[in-house]
Amino acid sequence: MKIALITNLAKPDAWPVTRSVVERLGALGAEIQMEEKYREEFGVAQQIRFVPHASQMVHSCDAVLAVGGDGTIMRAAKSAAAAGKPILGINAGRLGFVAGLERDELDRLEDFAAGRFLVEKRMMLLVSLLHRGRLVRYRALNDAVISRGSMSRILDLRVSLNNNPVCSYRADGLILATPTGSTAYSLSAGGPVLDPSLQCMVLTPVCPHSLMTRPVVFGPSSRLSITADSAYDEEVFLTVDGEVSLPLENGQQVEICRAQEFAEMVDLKQKNFYEVVTDKLTERRD
């Protein structure tokens, strides 16, 4: 199997985990590709072929393997989804909700290298808006968040479904999450936990100024339009998966719907999702 290996060496445990992954996959006869920028750290490993760009190796591989925290794995998953390739995440961070393996489970790489695994298709969001006069689009595996800036002033947020007004909020912001992202920021803001095999979107307000406000779940064919207004010229931002952050003009519209692509997450353990959630949210992290 030809494997594109993506790592985040900013994580303290990422280097030894990545090194162990390289040694194990090499011993199993896998062909490993990494970006040229990692030649200094891993150049002595003869199992690795270095390529100039990540997109090149993702498109030419059979599967992608990402070592890092949730952010690293999500970025790699979106690149893999664009190329139609499955991805296995190995947790070298903290919670690792989207990781398929923990650092002490690398013996399972034998099944990965042999292609003995299931694939879970995870829904993503397509986020569209005008930015500096041009239409820009982003994919989100976890969530898209519209929120205020540093000042503690409330926003007026309006939501339309398929061009029909459905609800409005006075709140610090709104989270629109996928089922995968339902266990992230949305959960902290009081949203429900959704099985990642579902195809739906959950809209969760952040600190709403109301006693009756609740999260709302929308179906997979929904196309939502969200606008945010501030009476105090407060800064408003759109954040996608915690990595893209764009300022929004007052009253600017953001459109969100299901993306055509799916993230194909490798499942080696066939562990019940709710058991994973319980383990991740109750385990103690130092």
PDB file of C-alpha atoms in Angstrom:
ATOM      1  CA  MET A   1       0.000   0.000   0.000  1.00  0.00           C
ATOM      2  CA  LYS A   2       1.150   3.540  -0.802  1.00  0.00           C
ATOM      3  CA  ILE A   3       0.565   5.787   2.221  1.00  0.00           C
ATOM      4  CA  ALA A   4       0.765   9.595   2.441  1.00  0.00           C
ATOM      5  CA  LEU A   5       2.020  10.424   5.951  1.00  0.00           C
ATOM      6  CA  ILE A   6       1.117  13.829   7.392  1.00  0.00           C
ATOM      7  CA  THR A   7       2.383  14.884  10.805  1.00  0.00           C
ATOM      8  CA  ASN A   8       2.386  17.893  13.116  1.00  0.00           C
ATOM      9  CA  LEU A   9       5.730  18.022  14.893  1.00  0.00           C
ATOM     10  CA  ALA A  10       4.548  20.954  17.014  1.00  0.00           C
ATOM     11  CA  LYS A  11       2.842  18.347  19.194  1.00  0.00           C
ATOM     12  CA  PRO A  12       5.319  17.079  21.824  1.00  0.00           C
ATOM     13  CA  ASP A  13       4.518  13.410  21.210  1.00  0.00           C
ATOM     14  CA  ALA A  14       4.258  13.632  17.428  1.00  0.00           C
ATOM     15  CA  TRP A  15       7.927  12.947  16.582  1.00  0.00           C
ATOM     16  CA  PRO A  16       8.299   9.630  18.468  1.00  0.00           C
ATOM     17  CA  VAL A  17       4.838   8.483  17.330  1.00  0.00           C
ATOM     18  CA  THR A  18       5.602   9.365  13.703  1.00  0.00           C
ATOM     19  CA  ARG A  19       8.973   7.634  13.922  1.00  0.00           C
ATOM     20  CA  SER A  20       7.332   4.491  15.268  1.00  0.00           C
ATOM     21  CA  VAL A  21       4.683   4.647  12.512  1.00  0.00           C
ATOM     22  CA  VAL A  22       7.403   4.870   9.840  1.00  0.00           C
ATOM     23  CA  GLU A  23       9.287   1.902  11.279  1.00  0.00           C
ATOM     24  CA  ARG A  24       6.180  -0.263  11.588  1.00  0.00           C
ATOM     25  CA  LEU A  25       4.803   0.551   8.141  1.00  0.00           C
ATOM     26  CA  GLY A  26       8.219   0.092   6.559  1.00  0.00           C
ATOM     27  CA  ALA A  27       8.534  -3.345   8.134  1.00  0.00           C
ATOM     28  CA  LEU A  28       5.122  -4.211   6.707  1.00  0.00           C
ATOM     29  CA  GLY A  29       6.266  -3.317   3.193  1.00  0.00           C
ATOM     30  CA  ALA A  30       4.249  -0.118   2.821  1.00  0.00           C
ATOM     31  CA  GLU A  31       5.526   2.699   0.600  1.00  0.00           C
ATOM     32  CA  ILE A  32       5.562   5.898   2.655  1.00  0.00           C
ATOM     33  CA  GLN A  33       5.470   9.418   1.255  1.00  0.00           C
ATOM     34  CA  MET A  34       6.156  12.595   3.230  1.00  0.00           C
ATOM     35  CA  GLU A  35       6.632  16.259   2.385  1.00  0.00           C
ATOM     36  CA  GLU A  36      10.151  17.375   1.517  1.00  0.00           C
ATOM     37  CA  LYS A  37      10.213  19.731   4.526  1.00  0.00           C
ATOM     38  CA  TYR A  38      10.512  16.702   6.842  1.00  0.00           C
ATOM     39  CA  ARG A  39      13.649  15.321   5.200  1.00  0.00           C
ATOM     40  CA  GLU A  40      15.897  16.660   7.964  1.00  0.00           C
ATOM     41  CA  GLU A  41      13.912  14.890  10.703  1.00  0.00           C
ATOM     42  CA  PHE A  42      13.234  11.640   8.835  1.00  0.00           C
ATOM     43  CA  GLY A  43      15.742  11.560   5.976  1.00  0.00           C
ATOM     44  CA  VAL A  44      17.642   8.577   7.386  1.00  0.00           C
ATOM     45  CA  ALA A  45      14.537   6.378   7.061  1.00  0.00           C
ATOM     46  CA  GLN A  46      14.938   4.564   3.765  1.00  0.00           C
ATOM     47  CA  GLN A  47      11.246   3.624   3.745  1.00  0.00           C
ATOM     48  CA  ILE A  48      10.230   7.226   2.970  1.00  0.00           C
ATOM     49  CA  ARG A  49       9.965   8.905  -0.411  1.00  0.00           C
ATOM     50  CA  PHE A  50       9.912  12.685  -0.073  1.00  0.00           C
ATOM     51  CA  VAL A  51       7.743  14.805  -2.367  1.00  0.00           C
ATOM     52  CA  PRO A  52       7.568  18.608  -2.774  1.00  0.00           C
ATOM     53  CA  HIS A  53       3.904  19.161  -1.908  1.00  0.00           C
ATOM     54  CA  ALA A  54       1.315  17.472   0.300  1.00  0.00           C
ATOM     55  CA  SER A  55      -1.354  17.646  -2.415  1.00  0.00           C
ATOM     56  CA  GLN A  56       0.906  15.656  -4.747  1.00  0.00           C
ATOM     57  CA  MET A  57       1.304  12.742  -2.365  1.00  0.00           C
ATOM     58  CA  VAL A  58      -2.364  12.761  -1.268  1.00  0.00           C
ATOM     59  CA  HIS A  59      -3.559  12.405  -4.856  1.00  0.00           C
ATOM     60  CA  SER A  60      -1.059   9.639  -5.669  1.00  0.00           C
ATOM     61  CA  CYS A  61      -1.491   7.498  -2.530  1.00  0.00           C
ATOM     62  CA  ASP A  62      -3.869   4.684  -1.628  1.00  0.00           C
ATOM     63  CA  ALA A  63      -4.616   6.089   1.831  1.00  0.00           C
ATOM     64  CA  VAL A  64      -3.630   8.983   4.093  1.00  0.00           C
ATOM     65  CA  LEU A  65      -2.290   8.680   7.643  1.00  0.00           C
ATOM     66  CA  ALA A  66      -2.190  11.771   9.886  1.00  0.00           C
ATOM     67  CA  VAL A  67      -0.358  12.031  13.218  1.00  0.00           C
ATOM     68  CA  GLY A  68      -1.339  14.891  15.511  1.00  0.00           C
ATOM     69  CA  GLY A  69      -4.301  16.389  17.307  1.00  0.00           C
ATOM     70  CA  ASP A  70      -7.831  16.860  16.025  1.00  0.00           C
ATOM     71  CA  GLY A  71      -6.866  19.987  14.065  1.00  0.00           C
ATOM     72  CA  THR A  72      -4.111  18.196  12.155  1.00  0.00           C
ATOM     73  CA  ILE A  73      -6.315  15.200  11.422  1.00  0.00           C
ATOM     74  CA  MET A  74      -9.236  17.363  10.255  1.00  0.00           C
ATOM     75  CA  ARG A  75      -7.055  19.370   7.860  1.00  0.00           C
ATOM     76  CA  ALA A  76      -5.639  16.154   6.443  1.00  0.00           C
ATOM     77  CA  ALA A  77      -9.121  14.622   6.234  1.00  0.00           C
ATOM     78  CA  LYS A  78     -10.392  17.486   4.088  1.00  0.00           C
ATOM     79  CA  SER A  79      -7.422  17.138   1.730  1.00  0.00           C
ATOM     80  CA  ALA A  80      -8.040  13.386   1.571  1.00  0.00           C
ATOM     81  CA  ALA A  81     -11.751  13.960   0.900  1.00  0.00           C
ATOM     82  CA  ALA A  82     -10.953  16.248  -2.040  1.00  0.00           C
ATOM     83  CA  ALA A  83      -8.828  13.430  -3.509  1.00  0.00           C
ATOM     84  CA  GLY A  84     -11.337  10.700  -2.642  1.00  0.00           C
ATOM     85  CA  LYS A  85      -8.899   8.884  -0.319  1.00  0.00           C
ATOM     86  CA  PRO A  86      -9.519   7.269   3.095  1.00  0.00           C
ATOM     87  CA  ILE A  87      -7.672   8.637   6.112  1.00  0.00           C
ATOM     88  CA  LEU A  88      -6.519   7.179   9.414  1.00  0.00           C
ATOM     89  CA  GLY A  89      -5.769   9.597  12.248  1.00  0.00           C
ATOM     90  CA  ILE A  90      -3.377   8.732  15.081  1.00  0.00           C
ATOM     91  CA  ASN A  91      -3.830  10.837  18.191  1.00  0.00           C
ATOM     92  CA  ALA A  92      -0.705  12.644  19.342  1.00  0.00           C
ATOM     93  CA  GLY A  93      -2.699  15.461  20.946  1.00  0.00           C
ATOM     94  CA  ARG A  94      -5.235  15.514  23.752  1.00  0.00           C
ATOM     95  CA  LEU A  95      -8.815  14.325  23.158  1.00  0.00           C
ATOM     96  CA  GLY A  96      -8.448  13.081  19.591  1.00  0.00           C
ATOM     97  CA  PHE A  97     -12.173  12.682  18.790  1.00  0.00           C
ATOM     98  CA  VAL A  98     -11.517  12.162  15.070  1.00  0.00           C
ATOM     99  CA  ALA A  99      -8.494   9.882  15.584  1.00  0.00           C
ATOM    100  CA  GLY A 100      -8.852   6.228  14.662  1.00  0.00           C
ATOM    101  CA  LEU A 101      -5.972   5.043  16.864  1.00  0.00           C
ATOM    102  CA  GLU A 102      -4.239   6.105  20.051  1.00  0.00           C
ATOM    103  CA  ARG A 103      -0.438   6.136  20.300  1.00  0.00           C
ATOM    104  CA  ASP A 104      -0.456   2.839  22.222  1.00  0.00           C
ATOM    105  CA  GLU A 105      -2.454   1.024  19.500  1.00  0.00           C
ATOM    106  CA  LEU A 106       0.087   1.079  16.673  1.00  0.00           C
ATOM    107  CA  ASP A 107       0.082  -2.713  16.417  1.00  0.00           C
ATOM    108  CA  ARG A 108      -3.190  -2.287  14.505  1.00  0.00           C
ATOM    109  CA  LEU A 109      -1.252  -0.696  11.624  1.00  0.00           C
ATOM    110  CA  GLU A 110      -0.763  -4.210  10.276  1.00  0.00           C
ATOM    111  CA  ASP A 111      -4.455  -4.290   9.313  1.00  0.00           C
ATOM    112  CA  PHE A 112      -4.230  -0.770   7.891  1.00  0.00           C
ATOM    113  CA  ALA A 113      -1.255  -1.594   5.663  1.00  0.00           C
ATOM    114  CA  ALA A 114      -3.040  -4.725   4.442  1.00  0.00           C
ATOM    115  CA  GLY A 115      -6.227  -2.798   3.634  1.00  0.00           C
ATOM    116  CA  ARG A 116      -8.260  -4.672   6.251  1.00  0.00           C
ATOM    117  CA  PHE A 117     -10.434  -1.868   7.541  1.00  0.00           C
ATOM    118  CA  LEU A 118     -13.868  -0.298   7.298  1.00  0.00           C
ATOM    119  CA  VAL A 119     -14.489   3.273   6.169  1.00  0.00           C
ATOM    120  CA  GLU A 120     -16.923   5.663   7.857  1.00  0.00           C
ATOM    121  CA  LYS A 121     -18.234   8.407   5.589  1.00  0.00           C
ATOM    122  CA  ARG A 122     -18.450  11.669   7.514  1.00  0.00           C
ATOM    123  CA  MET A 123     -20.561  14.546   6.259  1.00  0.00           C
ATOM    124  CA  MET A 124     -18.906  17.931   5.728  1.00  0.00           C
ATOM    125  CA  LEU A 125     -20.281  21.451   5.348  1.00  0.00           C
ATOM    126  CA  LEU A 126     -19.814  23.825   2.429  1.00  0.00           C
ATOM    127  CA  VAL A 127     -19.511  27.409   3.695  1.00  0.00           C
ATOM    128  CA  SER A 128     -19.885  30.201   1.106  1.00  0.00           C
ATOM    129  CA  LEU A 129     -19.638  33.985   1.364  1.00  0.00           C
ATOM    130  CA  LEU A 130     -18.395  37.083  -0.411  1.00  0.00           C
ATOM    131  CA  HIS A 131     -14.991  38.170   0.867  1.00  0.00           C
ATOM    132  CA  ARG A 132     -13.306  41.269  -0.562  1.00  0.00           C
ATOM    133  CA  GLY A 133     -15.552  41.196  -3.580  1.00  0.00           C
ATOM    134  CA  ARG A 134     -15.176  37.558  -4.531  1.00  0.00           C
ATOM    135  CA  LEU A 135     -17.006  34.361  -3.664  1.00  0.00           C
ATOM    136  CA  VAL A 136     -15.021  32.080  -1.364  1.00  0.00           C
ATOM    137  CA  ARG A 137     -15.908  28.562  -0.228  1.00  0.00           C
ATOM    138  CA  TYR A 138     -14.613  26.440   2.623  1.00  0.00           C
ATOM    139  CA  ARG A 139     -15.254  22.867   3.732  1.00  0.00           C
ATOM    140  CA  ALA A 140     -15.870  22.126   7.410  1.00  0.00           C
ATOM    141  CA  LEU A 141     -15.604  18.703   8.994  1.00  0.00           C
ATOM    142  CA  ASN A 142     -16.449  20.000  12.479  1.00  0.00           C
ATOM    143  CA  ASP A 143     -18.206  23.351  12.400  1.00  0.00           C
ATOM    144  CA  ALA A 144     -18.621  26.896  11.161  1.00  0.00           C
ATOM    145  CA  VAL A 145     -18.935  29.550  13.870  1.00  0.00           C
ATOM    146  CA  ILE A 146     -20.161  33.142  13.615  1.00  0.00           C
ATOM    147  CA  SER A 147     -19.202  35.078  16.723  1.00  0.00           C
ATOM    148  CA  ARG A 148     -18.435  38.484  18.122  1.00  0.00           C
ATOM    149  CA  GLY A 149     -14.946  39.910  18.559  1.00  0.00           C
ATOM    150  CA  SER A 150     -13.179  40.831  21.769  1.00  0.00           C
ATOM    151  CA  MET A 151     -15.844  43.225  23.094  1.00  0.00           C
ATOM    152  CA  SER A 152     -18.612  41.715  25.252  1.00  0.00           C
ATOM    153  CA  ARG A 153     -21.518  42.958  23.156  1.00  0.00           C
ATOM    154  CA  ILE A 154     -24.366  40.820  21.972  1.00  0.00           C
ATOM    155  CA  LEU A 155     -25.157  40.080  18.309  1.00  0.00           C
ATOM    156  CA  ASP A 156     -28.473  39.924  16.486  1.00  0.00           C
ATOM    157  CA  LEU A 157     -28.415  36.803  14.323  1.00  0.00           C
ATOM    158  CA  ARG A 158     -30.995  35.799  11.721  1.00  0.00           C
ATOM    159  CA  VAL A 159     -31.298  32.341  10.151  1.00  0.00           C
ATOM    160  CA  SER A 160     -33.116  31.459   6.923  1.00  0.00           C
ATOM    161  CA  LEU A 161     -33.792  27.954   5.606  1.00  0.00           C
ATOM    162  CA  ASN A 162     -33.993  27.641   1.821  1.00  0.00           C
ATOM    163  CA  ASN A 163     -34.591  31.436   1.628  1.00  0.00           C
ATOM    164  CA  ASN A 164     -37.370  31.378   4.240  1.00  0.00           C
ATOM    165  CA  PRO A 165     -36.793  33.016   7.670  1.00  0.00           C
ATOM    166  CA  VAL A 166     -36.955  30.397  10.440  1.00  0.00           C
ATOM    167  CA  CYS A 167     -35.413  31.802  13.614  1.00  0.00           C
ATOM    168  CA  SER A 168     -33.454  34.648  15.142  1.00  0.00           C
ATOM    169  CA  TYR A 169     -31.219  34.950  18.174  1.00  0.00           C
ATOM    170  CA  ARG A 170     -29.632  37.537  20.405  1.00  0.00           C
ATOM    171  CA  ALA A 171     -26.430  35.784  21.405  1.00  0.00           C
ATOM    172  CA  ASP A 172     -22.650  35.860  21.439  1.00  0.00           C
ATOM    173  CA  GLY A 173     -22.684  33.745  18.297  1.00  0.00           C
ATOM    174  CA  LEU A 174     -23.965  30.692  16.437  1.00  0.00           C
ATOM    175  CA  ILE A 175     -22.359  27.306  15.795  1.00  0.00           C
ATOM    176  CA  LEU A 176     -23.391  25.208  12.834  1.00  0.00           C
ATOM    177  CA  ALA A 177     -21.910  21.752  13.341  1.00  0.00           C
ATOM    178  CA  THR A 178     -21.787  18.445  11.520  1.00  0.00           C
ATOM    179  CA  PRO A 179     -22.491  15.228  13.457  1.00  0.00           C
ATOM    180  CA  THR A 180     -18.700  14.823  13.724  1.00  0.00           C
ATOM    181  CA  GLY A 181     -18.450  18.322  15.191  1.00  0.00           C
ATOM    182  CA  SER A 182     -21.349  17.827  17.582  1.00  0.00           C
ATOM    183  CA  THR A 183     -18.891  16.638  20.259  1.00  0.00           C
ATOM    184  CA  ALA A 184     -16.728  19.771  19.918  1.00  0.00           C
ATOM    185  CA  TYR A 185     -17.682  23.435  20.506  1.00  0.00           C
ATOM    186  CA  SER A 186     -21.379  22.724  19.938  1.00  0.00           C
ATOM    187  CA  LEU A 187     -21.428  20.255  22.842  1.00  0.00           C
ATOM    188  CA  SER A 188     -19.758  22.809  25.130  1.00  0.00           C
ATOM    189  CA  ALA A 189     -22.461  25.321  24.181  1.00  0.00           C
ATOM    190  CA  GLY A 190     -25.251  22.883  25.089  1.00  0.00           C
ATOM    191  CA  GLY A 191     -25.809  21.137  21.757  1.00  0.00           C
ATOM    192  CA  PRO A 192     -26.742  17.456  21.397  1.00  0.00           C
ATOM    193  CA  VAL A 193     -24.365  14.589  20.656  1.00  0.00           C
ATOM    194  CA  LEU A 194     -25.088  13.217  17.166  1.00  0.00           C
ATOM    195  CA  ASP A 195     -23.983   9.887  15.753  1.00  0.00           C
ATOM    196  CA  PRO A 196     -21.353  10.718  13.087  1.00  0.00           C
ATOM    197  CA  SER A 197     -23.023   8.375  10.595  1.00  0.00           C
ATOM    198  CA  LEU A 198     -26.001  10.767  10.396  1.00  0.00           C
ATOM    199  CA  GLN A 199     -26.363  13.399   7.701  1.00  0.00           C
ATOM    200  CA  CYS A 200     -27.686  16.538   9.348  1.00  0.00           C
ATOM    201  CA  MET A 201     -26.600  19.884  10.766  1.00  0.00           C
ATOM    202  CA  VAL A 202     -27.104  21.201  14.285  1.00  0.00           C
ATOM    203  CA  LEU A 203     -27.444  24.936  14.938  1.00  0.00           C
ATOM    204  CA  THR A 204     -26.394  25.847  18.481  1.00  0.00           C
ATOM    205  CA  PRO A 205     -26.509  29.407  19.883  1.00  0.00           C
ATOM    206  CA  VAL A 206     -23.631  30.610  22.052  1.00  0.00           C
ATOM    207  CA  CYS A 207     -24.808  32.258  25.296  1.00  0.00           C
ATOM    208  CA  PRO A 208     -28.266  33.228  23.947  1.00  0.00           C
ATOM    209  CA  HIS A 209     -30.092  36.098  25.667  1.00  0.00           C
ATOM    210  CA  SER A 210     -33.287  34.071  26.119  1.00  0.00           C
ATOM    211  CA  LEU A 211     -34.732  31.484  28.489  1.00  0.00           C
ATOM    212  CA  MET A 212     -36.344  29.427  25.712  1.00  0.00           C
ATOM    213  CA  THR A 213     -33.610  29.155  23.080  1.00  0.00           C
ATOM    214  CA  ARG A 214     -32.626  25.615  22.083  1.00  0.00           C
ATOM    215  CA  PRO A 215     -30.386  24.033  19.433  1.00  0.00           C
ATOM    216  CA  VAL A 216     -32.072  23.107  16.135  1.00  0.00           C
ATOM    217  CA  VAL A 217     -31.244  20.118  13.908  1.00  0.00           C
ATOM    218  CA  PHE A 218     -31.641  20.504  10.118  1.00  0.00           C
ATOM    219  CA  GLY A 219     -31.787  17.817   7.442  1.00  0.00           C
ATOM    220  CA  PRO A 220     -29.091  17.089   4.829  1.00  0.00           C
ATOM    221  CA  SER A 221     -30.846  18.994   2.010  1.00  0.00           C
ATOM    222  CA  SER A 222     -31.073  22.206   4.064  1.00  0.00           C
ATOM    223  CA  ARG A 223     -29.436  25.378   2.800  1.00  0.00           C
ATOM    224  CA  LEU A 224     -29.024  27.890   5.597  1.00  0.00           C
ATOM    225  CA  SER A 225     -28.320  31.613   5.329  1.00  0.00           C
ATOM    226  CA  ILE A 226     -27.057  33.401   8.435  1.00  0.00           C
ATOM    227  CA  THR A 227     -26.568  37.137   8.968  1.00  0.00           C
ATOM    228  CA  ALA A 228     -25.165  38.872  12.024  1.00  0.00           C
ATOM    229  CA  ASP A 229     -25.759  42.496  13.023  1.00  0.00           C
ATOM    230  CA  SER A 230     -24.147  44.491  15.790  1.00  0.00           C
ATOM    231  CA  ALA A 231     -25.659  47.740  17.039  1.00  0.00           C
ATOM    232  CA  TYR A 232     -22.244  48.829  18.313  1.00  0.00           C
ATOM    233  CA  ASP A 233     -20.111  48.292  15.177  1.00  0.00           C
ATOM    234  CA  GLU A 234     -18.692  45.295  16.979  1.00  0.00           C
ATOM    235  CA  GLU A 235     -16.350  43.031  15.011  1.00  0.00           C
ATOM    236  CA  VAL A 236     -17.960  39.806  13.794  1.00  0.00           C
ATOM    237  CA  PHE A 237     -15.981  36.788  12.610  1.00  0.00           C
ATOM    238  CA  LEU A 238     -16.605  33.573  10.712  1.00  0.00           C
ATOM    239  CA  THR A 239     -14.402  30.688  11.849  1.00  0.00           C
ATOM    240  CA  VAL A 240     -14.285  27.378   9.969  1.00  0.00           C
ATOM    241  CA  ASP A 241     -12.954  24.319  11.835  1.00  0.00           C
ATOM    242  CA  GLY A 242     -10.925  26.607  14.074  1.00  0.00           C
ATOM    243  CA  GLU A 243      -8.390  27.258  11.296  1.00  0.00           C
ATOM    244  CA  VAL A 244      -9.933  29.835   8.942  1.00  0.00           C
ATOM    245  CA  SER A 245     -11.073  33.134  10.463  1.00  0.00           C
ATOM    246  CA  LEU A 246     -12.619  35.890   8.350  1.00  0.00           C
ATOM    247  CA  PRO A 247     -14.086  39.244   9.442  1.00  0.00           C
ATOM    248  CA  LEU A 248     -17.714  39.799   8.416  1.00  0.00           C
ATOM    249  CA  GLU A 249     -19.341  43.074   7.518  1.00  0.00           C
ATOM    250  CA  ASN A 250     -22.418  44.108   9.455  1.00  0.00           C
ATOM    251  CA  GLY A 251     -25.374  42.225   7.984  1.00  0.00           C
ATOM    252  CA  GLN A 252     -23.230  40.101   5.666  1.00  0.00           C
ATOM    253  CA  GLN A 253     -24.755  36.783   4.626  1.00  0.00           C
ATOM    254  CA  VAL A 254     -23.055  33.410   5.092  1.00  0.00           C
ATOM    255  CA  GLU A 255     -24.530  30.381   3.323  1.00  0.00           C
ATOM    256  CA  ILE A 256     -24.008  26.866   4.672  1.00  0.00           C
ATOM    257  CA  CYS A 257     -25.118  23.542   3.247  1.00  0.00           C
ATOM    258  CA  ARG A 258     -23.926  19.954   3.001  1.00  0.00           C
ATOM    259  CA  ALA A 259     -20.782  19.498   0.938  1.00  0.00           C
ATOM    260  CA  GLN A 260     -20.765  16.995  -1.900  1.00  0.00           C
ATOM    261  CA  GLU A 261     -17.559  15.384  -0.637  1.00  0.00           C
ATOM    262  CA  PHE A 262     -17.394  13.077   2.373  1.00  0.00           C
ATOM    263  CA  ALA A 263     -14.446  12.525   4.686  1.00  0.00           C
ATOM    264  CA  GLU A 264     -13.677   8.793   4.607  1.00  0.00           C
ATOM    265  CA  MET A 265     -12.421   7.933   8.092  1.00  0.00           C
ATOM    266  CA  VAL A 266     -10.668   4.590   8.542  1.00  0.00           C
ATOM    267  CA  ASP A 267     -12.174   2.442  11.299  1.00  0.00           C
ATOM    268  CA  LEU A 268      -9.860  -0.316  12.557  1.00  0.00           C
ATOM    269  CA  LYS A 269     -11.498  -0.996  15.902  1.00  0.00           C
ATOM    270  CA  GLN A 270     -15.242  -1.040  15.127  1.00  0.00           C
ATOM    271  CA  LYS A 271     -15.862   0.461  18.541  1.00  0.00           C
ATOM    272  CA  ASN A 272     -19.307   1.810  19.449  1.00  0.00           C
ATOM    273  CA  PHE A 273     -19.380   5.586  18.932  1.00  0.00           C
ATOM    274  CA  TYR A 274     -21.097   6.321  22.242  1.00  0.00           C
ATOM    275  CA  GLU A 275     -18.525   4.231  24.063  1.00  0.00           C
ATOM    276  CA  VAL A 276     -15.826   6.371  22.441  1.00  0.00           C
ATOM    277  CA  VAL A 277     -17.610   9.568  23.515  1.00  0.00           C
ATOM    278  CA  THR A 278     -17.877   8.334  27.095  1.00  0.00           C
ATOM    279  CA  ASP A 279     -14.204   7.359  27.163  1.00  0.00           C
ATOM    280  CA  LYS A 280     -13.017  10.667  25.672  1.00  0.00           C
ATOM    281  CA  LEU A 281     -15.139  12.924  27.870  1.00  0.00           C
ATOM    282  CA  THR A 282     -14.489  11.135  31.161  1.00  0.00           C
ATOM    283  CA  GLU A 283     -10.828  10.273  30.899  1.00  0.00           C
ATOM    284  CA  ARG A 284      -8.429  12.481  32.847  1.00  0.00           C
ATOM    285  CA  ARG A 285      -5.847  14.490  30.945  1.00  0.00           C
ATOM    286  CA  ASP A 286      -2.867  15.977  32.756  1.00  0.00           C
TER     287      ASP A 286
END
